[in-house]
């Protein structure tokens, strides 16, 4: 049976959003610190919710596991809240996909189980909300988070948004949209059109009537006259003319031919 389009949208957006949220959770790049005091000018401090890494804008060298160098940063209120909500979002998304997958099986002839699919869509929607809340909160207080890192210009520190914030926003929005598309199955305003549940009118089988076969015109067999001068061939031109059941065109009469070879030819002889 063909899977409805709203379920296909949810099945595509939810796993993609889950992968982006997983990357945003584990990667240590929620914000980037530039212009660090007593450090080379190309030094970049990448702070996440689990770890801190130090990299360089001119080389590919990355030093991680620097959590102990900045314990003040992890004491900010948003850090433990973001850790818990991001993990909860990943777990809820996984549960929603587990509930949703058997409800939308397209390899069987039965229709989707809309109640179970709607529950899975609601879980996926909630997981997207759980992702957007800490991401938006962290972005709002990005420059005011406490840290032991000193800047060259403390009055205007160079703090930038990391790629984890961008991935978190995209992943959360994808999960919200995917969950909403699946939850549409609960709505009665659609009248079942989006679910293929409207009964189709049963059409009567088309009956075709064949025209009766034409009845052939009966042939009349006339007795043939047998004469001593008749040919030995079992049929002759006269007998064929008698057997025909439709009128035959009359033979045209030939013009008279002058039998005299020495005579003068006329137009009638041609």
PDB file of C-alpha atoms in Angstrom:
ATOM      1  CA  UNK A   1       0.000   0.000   0.000  1.00  0.00           C
ATOM      2  CA  UNK A   2       1.284   3.491  -0.838  1.00  0.00           C
ATOM      3  CA  UNK A   3       2.520   5.428   2.205  1.00  0.00           C
ATOM      4  CA  UNK A   4       0.841   8.861   2.578  1.00  0.00           C
ATOM      5  CA  UNK A   5       3.020  11.865   1.848  1.00  0.00           C
ATOM      6  CA  UNK A   6       2.725  13.377   5.333  1.00  0.00           C
ATOM      7  CA  UNK A   7       4.239  10.239   6.845  1.00  0.00           C
ATOM      8  CA  UNK A   8       7.066  10.198   4.313  1.00  0.00           C
ATOM      9  CA  UNK A   9       7.933  13.802   5.233  1.00  0.00           C
ATOM     10  CA  UNK A  10       8.077  12.893   8.914  1.00  0.00           C
ATOM     11  CA  UNK A  11      10.142   9.767   8.293  1.00  0.00           C
ATOM     12  CA  UNK A  12      12.709  11.805   6.341  1.00  0.00           C
ATOM     13  CA  UNK A  13      12.953  14.889   8.568  1.00  0.00           C
ATOM     14  CA  UNK A  14      13.043  13.115  11.937  1.00  0.00           C
ATOM     15  CA  UNK A  15      16.186  10.972  11.388  1.00  0.00           C
ATOM     16  CA  UNK A  16      18.005  13.866   9.715  1.00  0.00           C
ATOM     17  CA  UNK A  17      17.195  16.143  12.638  1.00  0.00           C
ATOM     18  CA  UNK A  18      18.322  13.470  15.096  1.00  0.00           C
ATOM     19  CA  UNK A  19      21.741  13.205  13.424  1.00  0.00           C
ATOM     20  CA  UNK A  20      22.211  16.983  13.482  1.00  0.00           C
ATOM     21  CA  UNK A  21      21.212  17.171  17.145  1.00  0.00           C
ATOM     22  CA  UNK A  22      23.616  14.369  18.017  1.00  0.00           C
ATOM     23  CA  UNK A  23      26.463  16.256  16.355  1.00  0.00           C
ATOM     24  CA  UNK A  24      25.470  19.457  18.130  1.00  0.00           C
ATOM     25  CA  UNK A  25      25.401  17.681  21.490  1.00  0.00           C
ATOM     26  CA  UNK A  26      28.781  15.955  21.430  1.00  0.00           C
ATOM     27  CA  UNK A  27      30.849  18.497  19.465  1.00  0.00           C
ATOM     28  CA  UNK A  28      32.701  21.102  21.603  1.00  0.00           C
ATOM     29  CA  UNK A  29      31.873  24.121  19.464  1.00  0.00           C
ATOM     30  CA  UNK A  30      28.934  26.003  20.926  1.00  0.00           C
ATOM     31  CA  UNK A  31      30.927  29.229  21.012  1.00  0.00           C
ATOM     32  CA  UNK A  32      34.390  30.364  19.905  1.00  0.00           C
ATOM     33  CA  UNK A  33      36.718  32.739  21.758  1.00  0.00           C
ATOM     34  CA  UNK A  34      39.231  34.841  19.812  1.00  0.00           C
ATOM     35  CA  UNK A  35      41.890  37.383  20.815  1.00  0.00           C
ATOM     36  CA  UNK A  36      43.028  35.414  23.870  1.00  0.00           C
ATOM     37  CA  UNK A  37      45.511  37.117  26.177  1.00  0.00           C
ATOM     38  CA  UNK A  38      48.986  35.572  26.541  1.00  0.00           C
ATOM     39  CA  UNK A  39      48.278  33.358  23.521  1.00  0.00           C
ATOM     40  CA  UNK A  40      49.231  33.597  19.836  1.00  0.00           C
ATOM     41  CA  UNK A  41      46.897  35.744  17.772  1.00  0.00           C
ATOM     42  CA  UNK A  42      45.623  32.736  15.819  1.00  0.00           C
ATOM     43  CA  UNK A  43      44.546  30.798  18.929  1.00  0.00           C
ATOM     44  CA  UNK A  44      40.855  29.850  19.124  1.00  0.00           C
ATOM     45  CA  UNK A  45      39.107  28.416  22.196  1.00  0.00           C
ATOM     46  CA  UNK A  46      36.119  26.198  21.307  1.00  0.00           C
ATOM     47  CA  UNK A  47      33.694  25.723  24.192  1.00  0.00           C
ATOM     48  CA  UNK A  48      30.913  23.148  24.209  1.00  0.00           C
ATOM     49  CA  UNK A  49      28.649  21.702  26.865  1.00  0.00           C
ATOM     50  CA  UNK A  50      30.918  18.731  27.560  1.00  0.00           C
ATOM     51  CA  UNK A  51      34.459  19.735  26.698  1.00  0.00           C
ATOM     52  CA  UNK A  52      36.749  22.608  25.697  1.00  0.00           C
ATOM     53  CA  UNK A  53      39.231  22.454  22.839  1.00  0.00           C
ATOM     54  CA  UNK A  54      41.985  24.752  21.672  1.00  0.00           C
ATOM     55  CA  UNK A  55      42.740  25.137  17.991  1.00  0.00           C
ATOM     56  CA  UNK A  56      44.468  27.499  15.627  1.00  0.00           C
ATOM     57  CA  UNK A  57      43.065  29.393  12.681  1.00  0.00           C
ATOM     58  CA  UNK A  58      46.259  28.797  10.675  1.00  0.00           C
ATOM     59  CA  UNK A  59      46.939  25.130  11.471  1.00  0.00           C
ATOM     60  CA  UNK A  60      44.937  21.954  11.903  1.00  0.00           C
ATOM     61  CA  UNK A  61      46.242  21.144  15.381  1.00  0.00           C
ATOM     62  CA  UNK A  62      43.456  20.666  17.939  1.00  0.00           C
ATOM     63  CA  UNK A  63      43.967  20.105  21.671  1.00  0.00           C
ATOM     64  CA  UNK A  64      40.925  18.812  23.575  1.00  0.00           C
ATOM     65  CA  UNK A  65      40.156  17.628  27.117  1.00  0.00           C
ATOM     66  CA  UNK A  66      40.758  21.120  28.535  1.00  0.00           C
ATOM     67  CA  UNK A  67      37.707  21.030  30.756  1.00  0.00           C
ATOM     68  CA  UNK A  68      39.808  21.407  33.897  1.00  0.00           C
ATOM     69  CA  UNK A  69      41.333  24.665  32.636  1.00  0.00           C
ATOM     70  CA  UNK A  70      38.001  26.521  32.865  1.00  0.00           C
ATOM     71  CA  UNK A  71      35.800  25.124  35.673  1.00  0.00           C
ATOM     72  CA  UNK A  72      33.942  28.426  35.957  1.00  0.00           C
ATOM     73  CA  UNK A  73      32.439  27.991  32.500  1.00  0.00           C
ATOM     74  CA  UNK A  74      30.797  24.675  33.394  1.00  0.00           C
ATOM     75  CA  UNK A  75      29.243  26.239  36.502  1.00  0.00           C
ATOM     76  CA  UNK A  76      26.990  28.448  34.389  1.00  0.00           C
ATOM     77  CA  UNK A  77      23.317  27.578  34.827  1.00  0.00           C
ATOM     78  CA  UNK A  78      22.753  26.892  31.145  1.00  0.00           C
ATOM     79  CA  UNK A  79      25.435  24.185  30.882  1.00  0.00           C
ATOM     80  CA  UNK A  80      23.819  21.403  32.978  1.00  0.00           C
ATOM     81  CA  UNK A  81      20.372  22.344  31.662  1.00  0.00           C
ATOM     82  CA  UNK A  82      21.585  22.115  28.072  1.00  0.00           C
ATOM     83  CA  UNK A  83      23.246  18.773  28.780  1.00  0.00           C
ATOM     84  CA  UNK A  84      20.071  17.266  30.186  1.00  0.00           C
ATOM     85  CA  UNK A  85      17.714  18.658  27.548  1.00  0.00           C
ATOM     86  CA  UNK A  86      19.904  17.677  24.598  1.00  0.00           C
ATOM     87  CA  UNK A  87      20.244  14.104  25.857  1.00  0.00           C
ATOM     88  CA  UNK A  88      16.511  13.966  26.554  1.00  0.00           C
ATOM     89  CA  UNK A  89      15.836  15.198  23.027  1.00  0.00           C
ATOM     90  CA  UNK A  90      17.956  12.421  21.513  1.00  0.00           C
ATOM     91  CA  UNK A  91      16.222   9.758  23.607  1.00  0.00           C
ATOM     92  CA  UNK A  92      12.712  11.043  22.871  1.00  0.00           C
ATOM     93  CA  UNK A  93      13.451  11.194  19.143  1.00  0.00           C
ATOM     94  CA  UNK A  94      14.686   7.601  19.161  1.00  0.00           C
ATOM     95  CA  UNK A  95      11.546   6.470  21.005  1.00  0.00           C
ATOM     96  CA  UNK A  96       9.349   8.368  18.561  1.00  0.00           C
ATOM     97  CA  UNK A  97      11.008   6.685  15.578  1.00  0.00           C
ATOM     98  CA  UNK A  98      10.611   3.268  17.203  1.00  0.00           C
ATOM     99  CA  UNK A  99       6.891   3.931  17.720  1.00  0.00           C
ATOM    100  CA  UNK A 100       6.428   5.455  14.277  1.00  0.00           C
ATOM    101  CA  UNK A 101       8.211   2.893  12.113  1.00  0.00           C
ATOM    102  CA  UNK A 102       5.889  -0.125  12.601  1.00  0.00           C
ATOM    103  CA  UNK A 103       2.815   2.121  12.294  1.00  0.00           C
ATOM    104  CA  UNK A 104       3.621   3.257   8.752  1.00  0.00           C
ATOM    105  CA  UNK A 105       4.710  -0.014   7.200  1.00  0.00           C
ATOM    106  CA  UNK A 106       4.245   0.324   3.458  1.00  0.00           C
ATOM    107  CA  UNK A 107       5.130  -3.258   2.539  1.00  0.00           C
ATOM    108  CA  UNK A 108       1.739  -4.600   3.667  1.00  0.00           C
ATOM    109  CA  UNK A 109      -1.737  -4.104   2.236  1.00  0.00           C
ATOM    110  CA  UNK A 110      -3.251  -2.704   5.417  1.00  0.00           C
ATOM    111  CA  UNK A 111      -3.550   1.089   5.929  1.00  0.00           C
ATOM    112  CA  UNK A 112      -1.236   2.895   8.393  1.00  0.00           C
ATOM    113  CA  UNK A 113      -2.124   2.882  12.078  1.00  0.00           C
ATOM    114  CA  UNK A 114      -2.822   6.549  12.465  1.00  0.00           C
ATOM    115  CA  UNK A 115      -3.216   6.559  16.237  1.00  0.00           C
ATOM    116  CA  UNK A 116       0.187   4.993  16.843  1.00  0.00           C
ATOM    117  CA  UNK A 117       1.762   7.118  14.117  1.00  0.00           C
ATOM    118  CA  UNK A 118       0.306  10.256  15.698  1.00  0.00           C
ATOM    119  CA  UNK A 119       1.819   9.347  19.066  1.00  0.00           C
ATOM    120  CA  UNK A 120       5.209   8.894  17.416  1.00  0.00           C
ATOM    121  CA  UNK A 121       4.838  12.246  15.653  1.00  0.00           C
ATOM    122  CA  UNK A 122       3.971  13.941  18.945  1.00  0.00           C
ATOM    123  CA  UNK A 123       7.115  12.522  20.556  1.00  0.00           C
ATOM    124  CA  UNK A 124       9.258  13.744  17.667  1.00  0.00           C
ATOM    125  CA  UNK A 125       7.692  17.197  17.907  1.00  0.00           C
ATOM    126  CA  UNK A 126       8.471  17.358  21.636  1.00  0.00           C
ATOM    127  CA  UNK A 127      12.061  16.279  21.011  1.00  0.00           C
ATOM    128  CA  UNK A 128      12.492  19.170  18.579  1.00  0.00           C
ATOM    129  CA  UNK A 129      11.213  21.596  21.203  1.00  0.00           C
ATOM    130  CA  UNK A 130      13.637  20.116  23.746  1.00  0.00           C
ATOM    131  CA  UNK A 131      16.476  20.915  21.346  1.00  0.00           C
ATOM    132  CA  UNK A 132      15.457  24.450  20.421  1.00  0.00           C
ATOM    133  CA  UNK A 133      15.003  25.633  24.031  1.00  0.00           C
ATOM    134  CA  UNK A 134      18.633  25.190  25.237  1.00  0.00           C
ATOM    135  CA  UNK A 135      20.031  26.277  21.869  1.00  0.00           C
ATOM    136  CA  UNK A 136      18.050  29.531  21.924  1.00  0.00           C
ATOM    137  CA  UNK A 137      18.838  30.153  25.602  1.00  0.00           C
ATOM    138  CA  UNK A 138      22.571  29.601  25.087  1.00  0.00           C
ATOM    139  CA  UNK A 139      22.564  31.933  22.070  1.00  0.00           C
ATOM    140  CA  UNK A 140      20.771  34.629  24.051  1.00  0.00           C
ATOM    141  CA  UNK A 141      23.428  34.697  26.816  1.00  0.00           C
ATOM    142  CA  UNK A 142      26.346  33.805  24.545  1.00  0.00           C
ATOM    143  CA  UNK A 143      28.537  36.772  25.437  1.00  0.00           C
ATOM    144  CA  UNK A 144      27.628  36.884  29.134  1.00  0.00           C
ATOM    145  CA  UNK A 145      28.711  33.381  30.156  1.00  0.00           C
ATOM    146  CA  UNK A 146      31.351  33.326  32.881  1.00  0.00           C
ATOM    147  CA  UNK A 147      34.785  32.012  31.967  1.00  0.00           C
ATOM    148  CA  UNK A 148      38.343  32.142  33.298  1.00  0.00           C
ATOM    149  CA  UNK A 149      39.697  32.885  29.832  1.00  0.00           C
ATOM    150  CA  UNK A 150      41.065  36.421  29.583  1.00  0.00           C
ATOM    151  CA  UNK A 151      40.858  38.504  26.442  1.00  0.00           C
ATOM    152  CA  UNK A 152      43.179  41.092  25.042  1.00  0.00           C
ATOM    153  CA  UNK A 153      40.340  43.613  25.231  1.00  0.00           C
ATOM    154  CA  UNK A 154      38.083  42.610  28.154  1.00  0.00           C
ATOM    155  CA  UNK A 155      35.647  45.449  27.410  1.00  0.00           C
ATOM    156  CA  UNK A 156      34.736  44.006  23.992  1.00  0.00           C
ATOM    157  CA  UNK A 157      35.639  40.290  23.911  1.00  0.00           C
ATOM    158  CA  UNK A 158      35.634  38.563  20.535  1.00  0.00           C
ATOM    159  CA  UNK A 159      33.055  35.794  21.063  1.00  0.00           C
ATOM    160  CA  UNK A 160      31.417  34.111  18.080  1.00  0.00           C
ATOM    161  CA  UNK A 161      28.716  31.512  17.566  1.00  0.00           C
ATOM    162  CA  UNK A 162      29.946  27.952  16.971  1.00  0.00           C
ATOM    163  CA  UNK A 163      28.648  25.567  14.362  1.00  0.00           C
ATOM    164  CA  UNK A 164      26.891  23.456  17.009  1.00  0.00           C
ATOM    165  CA  UNK A 165      24.360  26.245  17.509  1.00  0.00           C
ATOM    166  CA  UNK A 166      23.559  26.276  13.796  1.00  0.00           C
ATOM    167  CA  UNK A 167      23.253  22.489  13.606  1.00  0.00           C
ATOM    168  CA  UNK A 168      21.082  22.472  16.719  1.00  0.00           C
ATOM    169  CA  UNK A 169      18.679  25.013  15.272  1.00  0.00           C
ATOM    170  CA  UNK A 170      18.397  23.150  11.976  1.00  0.00           C
ATOM    171  CA  UNK A 171      17.964  19.764  13.665  1.00  0.00           C
ATOM    172  CA  UNK A 172      15.342  21.051  16.090  1.00  0.00           C
ATOM    173  CA  UNK A 173      13.322  22.736  13.352  1.00  0.00           C
ATOM    174  CA  UNK A 174      13.441  19.598  11.199  1.00  0.00           C
ATOM    175  CA  UNK A 175      12.129  17.502  14.083  1.00  0.00           C
ATOM    176  CA  UNK A 176       9.360  20.001  14.823  1.00  0.00           C
ATOM    177  CA  UNK A 177       8.252  20.048  11.186  1.00  0.00           C
ATOM    178  CA  UNK A 178       8.486  16.262  10.900  1.00  0.00           C
ATOM    179  CA  UNK A 179       6.438  15.741  14.045  1.00  0.00           C
ATOM    180  CA  UNK A 180       3.790  18.223  12.923  1.00  0.00           C
ATOM    181  CA  UNK A 181       3.435  16.560   9.532  1.00  0.00           C
ATOM    182  CA  UNK A 182       2.804  13.216  11.218  1.00  0.00           C
ATOM    183  CA  UNK A 183       0.388  14.692  13.757  1.00  0.00           C
ATOM    184  CA  UNK A 184      -1.790  15.949  10.903  1.00  0.00           C
ATOM    185  CA  UNK A 185      -3.215  12.414  10.884  1.00  0.00           C
ATOM    186  CA  UNK A 186      -5.057  13.322  14.095  1.00  0.00           C
ATOM    187  CA  UNK A 187      -6.821  16.301  12.531  1.00  0.00           C
ATOM    188  CA  UNK A 188     -10.412  15.811  11.476  1.00  0.00           C
ATOM    189  CA  UNK A 189     -10.462  18.997   9.441  1.00  0.00           C
ATOM    190  CA  UNK A 190      -8.741  17.199   6.611  1.00  0.00           C
ATOM    191  CA  UNK A 191     -11.706  14.870   6.220  1.00  0.00           C
ATOM    192  CA  UNK A 192      -9.420  11.898   5.693  1.00  0.00           C
ATOM    193  CA  UNK A 193      -8.250  13.200   2.333  1.00  0.00           C
ATOM    194  CA  UNK A 194      -4.632  13.245   3.382  1.00  0.00           C
ATOM    195  CA  UNK A 195      -4.882   9.703   4.695  1.00  0.00           C
ATOM    196  CA  UNK A 196      -6.664   7.954   1.876  1.00  0.00           C
ATOM    197  CA  UNK A 197      -9.521   6.891   4.171  1.00  0.00           C
ATOM    198  CA  UNK A 198     -12.442   8.263   2.138  1.00  0.00           C
ATOM    199  CA  UNK A 199     -14.345   5.361   0.641  1.00  0.00           C
ATOM    200  CA  UNK A 200     -14.228   5.458  -3.093  1.00  0.00           C
ATOM    201  CA  UNK A 201     -17.570   5.053  -4.907  1.00  0.00           C
ATOM    202  CA  UNK A 202     -18.013   1.549  -6.185  1.00  0.00           C
ATOM    203  CA  UNK A 203     -18.529   1.594  -9.895  1.00  0.00           C
ATOM    204  CA  UNK A 204     -20.692  -1.022 -11.512  1.00  0.00           C
ATOM    205  CA  UNK A 205     -18.851  -3.233 -13.933  1.00  0.00           C
ATOM    206  CA  UNK A 206     -19.155  -2.025 -17.474  1.00  0.00           C
ATOM    207  CA  UNK A 207     -21.281  -4.313 -19.586  1.00  0.00           C
ATOM    208  CA  UNK A 208     -20.734  -4.417 -23.298  1.00  0.00           C
ATOM    209  CA  UNK A 209     -23.387  -5.752 -25.635  1.00  0.00           C
ATOM    210  CA  UNK A 210     -22.254  -7.330 -28.823  1.00  0.00           C
ATOM    211  CA  UNK A 211     -24.260  -6.846 -31.942  1.00  0.00           C
ATOM    212  CA  UNK A 212     -25.833 -10.056 -33.213  1.00  0.00           C
ATOM    213  CA  UNK A 213     -23.979 -11.769 -35.978  1.00  0.00           C
ATOM    214  CA  UNK A 214     -25.496 -11.061 -39.397  1.00  0.00           C
ATOM    215  CA  UNK A 215     -27.540 -13.904 -40.787  1.00  0.00           C
ATOM    216  CA  UNK A 216     -26.242 -14.904 -44.206  1.00  0.00           C
ATOM    217  CA  UNK A 217     -28.654 -14.730 -47.078  1.00  0.00           C
ATOM    218  CA  UNK A 218     -29.844 -18.268 -47.845  1.00  0.00           C
ATOM    219  CA  UNK A 219     -28.478 -19.687 -51.021  1.00  0.00           C
ATOM    220  CA  UNK A 220     -30.831 -21.371 -53.410  1.00  0.00           C
ATOM    221  CA  UNK A 221     -29.390 -24.321 -55.214  1.00  0.00           C
ATOM    222  CA  UNK A 222     -30.991 -24.609 -58.609  1.00  0.00           C
ATOM    223  CA  UNK A 223     -30.931 -27.970 -60.375  1.00  0.00           C
ATOM    224  CA  UNK A 224     -28.413 -28.062 -63.128  1.00  0.00           C
ATOM    225  CA  UNK A 225     -29.477 -29.274 -66.523  1.00  0.00           C
ATOM    226  CA  UNK A 226     -27.454 -32.136 -67.844  1.00  0.00           C
ATOM    227  CA  UNK A 227     -27.132 -32.256 -71.611  1.00  0.00           C
ATOM    228  CA  UNK A 228     -25.069 -34.486 -73.842  1.00  0.00           C
ATOM    229  CA  UNK A 229     -23.044 -31.505 -74.950  1.00  0.00           C
ATOM    230  CA  UNK A 230     -22.165 -30.438 -71.396  1.00  0.00           C
ATOM    231  CA  UNK A 231     -18.524 -30.222 -70.450  1.00  0.00           C
ATOM    232  CA  UNK A 232     -16.808 -32.901 -68.430  1.00  0.00           C
ATOM    233  CA  UNK A 233     -15.564 -30.228 -66.037  1.00  0.00           C
ATOM    234  CA  UNK A 234     -17.690 -30.353 -62.840  1.00  0.00           C
ATOM    235  CA  UNK A 235     -18.389 -26.630 -63.060  1.00  0.00           C
ATOM    236  CA  UNK A 236     -18.940 -24.156 -65.821  1.00  0.00           C
ATOM    237  CA  UNK A 237     -19.553 -20.470 -66.164  1.00  0.00           C
ATOM    238  CA  UNK A 238     -23.280 -20.999 -66.342  1.00  0.00           C
ATOM    239  CA  UNK A 239     -23.328 -23.074 -63.156  1.00  0.00           C
ATOM    240  CA  UNK A 240     -21.331 -20.450 -61.284  1.00  0.00           C
ATOM    241  CA  UNK A 241     -23.786 -17.815 -62.356  1.00  0.00           C
ATOM    242  CA  UNK A 242     -26.617 -19.887 -60.952  1.00  0.00           C
ATOM    243  CA  UNK A 243     -24.926 -20.382 -57.531  1.00  0.00           C
ATOM    244  CA  UNK A 244     -24.280 -16.723 -56.883  1.00  0.00           C
ATOM    245  CA  UNK A 245     -26.605 -15.258 -54.292  1.00  0.00           C
ATOM    246  CA  UNK A 246     -26.039 -11.655 -55.412  1.00  0.00           C
ATOM    247  CA  UNK A 247     -26.688 -10.032 -58.804  1.00  0.00           C
ATOM    248  CA  UNK A 248     -23.875 -10.140 -61.263  1.00  0.00           C
ATOM    249  CA  UNK A 249     -23.002  -7.364 -63.660  1.00  0.00           C
ATOM    250  CA  UNK A 250     -24.176  -7.927 -67.179  1.00  0.00           C
ATOM    251  CA  UNK A 251     -21.651  -8.673 -69.860  1.00  0.00           C
ATOM    252  CA  UNK A 252     -21.238  -5.949 -72.375  1.00  0.00           C
ATOM    253  CA  UNK A 253     -21.850  -6.907 -76.015  1.00  0.00           C
ATOM    254  CA  UNK A 254     -18.899  -6.799 -78.280  1.00  0.00           C
ATOM    255  CA  UNK A 255     -19.034  -4.849 -81.473  1.00  0.00           C
ATOM    256  CA  UNK A 256     -19.437  -6.640 -84.773  1.00  0.00           C
ATOM    257  CA  UNK A 257     -16.253  -7.556 -86.493  1.00  0.00           C
ATOM    258  CA  UNK A 258     -15.981  -7.695 -90.260  1.00  0.00           C
ATOM    259  CA  UNK A 259     -15.004 -11.298 -91.111  1.00  0.00           C
ATOM    260  CA  UNK A 260     -13.571 -10.285 -94.406  1.00  0.00           C
ATOM    261  CA  UNK A 261      -9.803 -10.031 -94.268  1.00  0.00           C
ATOM    262  CA  UNK A 262      -9.628  -8.157 -97.563  1.00  0.00           C
ATOM    263  CA  UNK A 263     -12.258  -5.705 -96.559  1.00  0.00           C
ATOM    264  CA  UNK A 264     -11.616  -2.166 -95.577  1.00  0.00           C
ATOM    265  CA  UNK A 265     -11.404  -1.619 -91.782  1.00  0.00           C
ATOM    266  CA  UNK A 266     -13.934   0.619 -90.115  1.00  0.00           C
ATOM    267  CA  UNK A 267     -14.053   2.215 -86.690  1.00  0.00           C
ATOM    268  CA  UNK A 268     -16.420  -0.491 -85.448  1.00  0.00           C
ATOM    269  CA  UNK A 269     -13.788  -3.151 -86.229  1.00  0.00           C
ATOM    270  CA  UNK A 270     -11.239  -1.602 -83.915  1.00  0.00           C
TER     271      UNK A 270
END
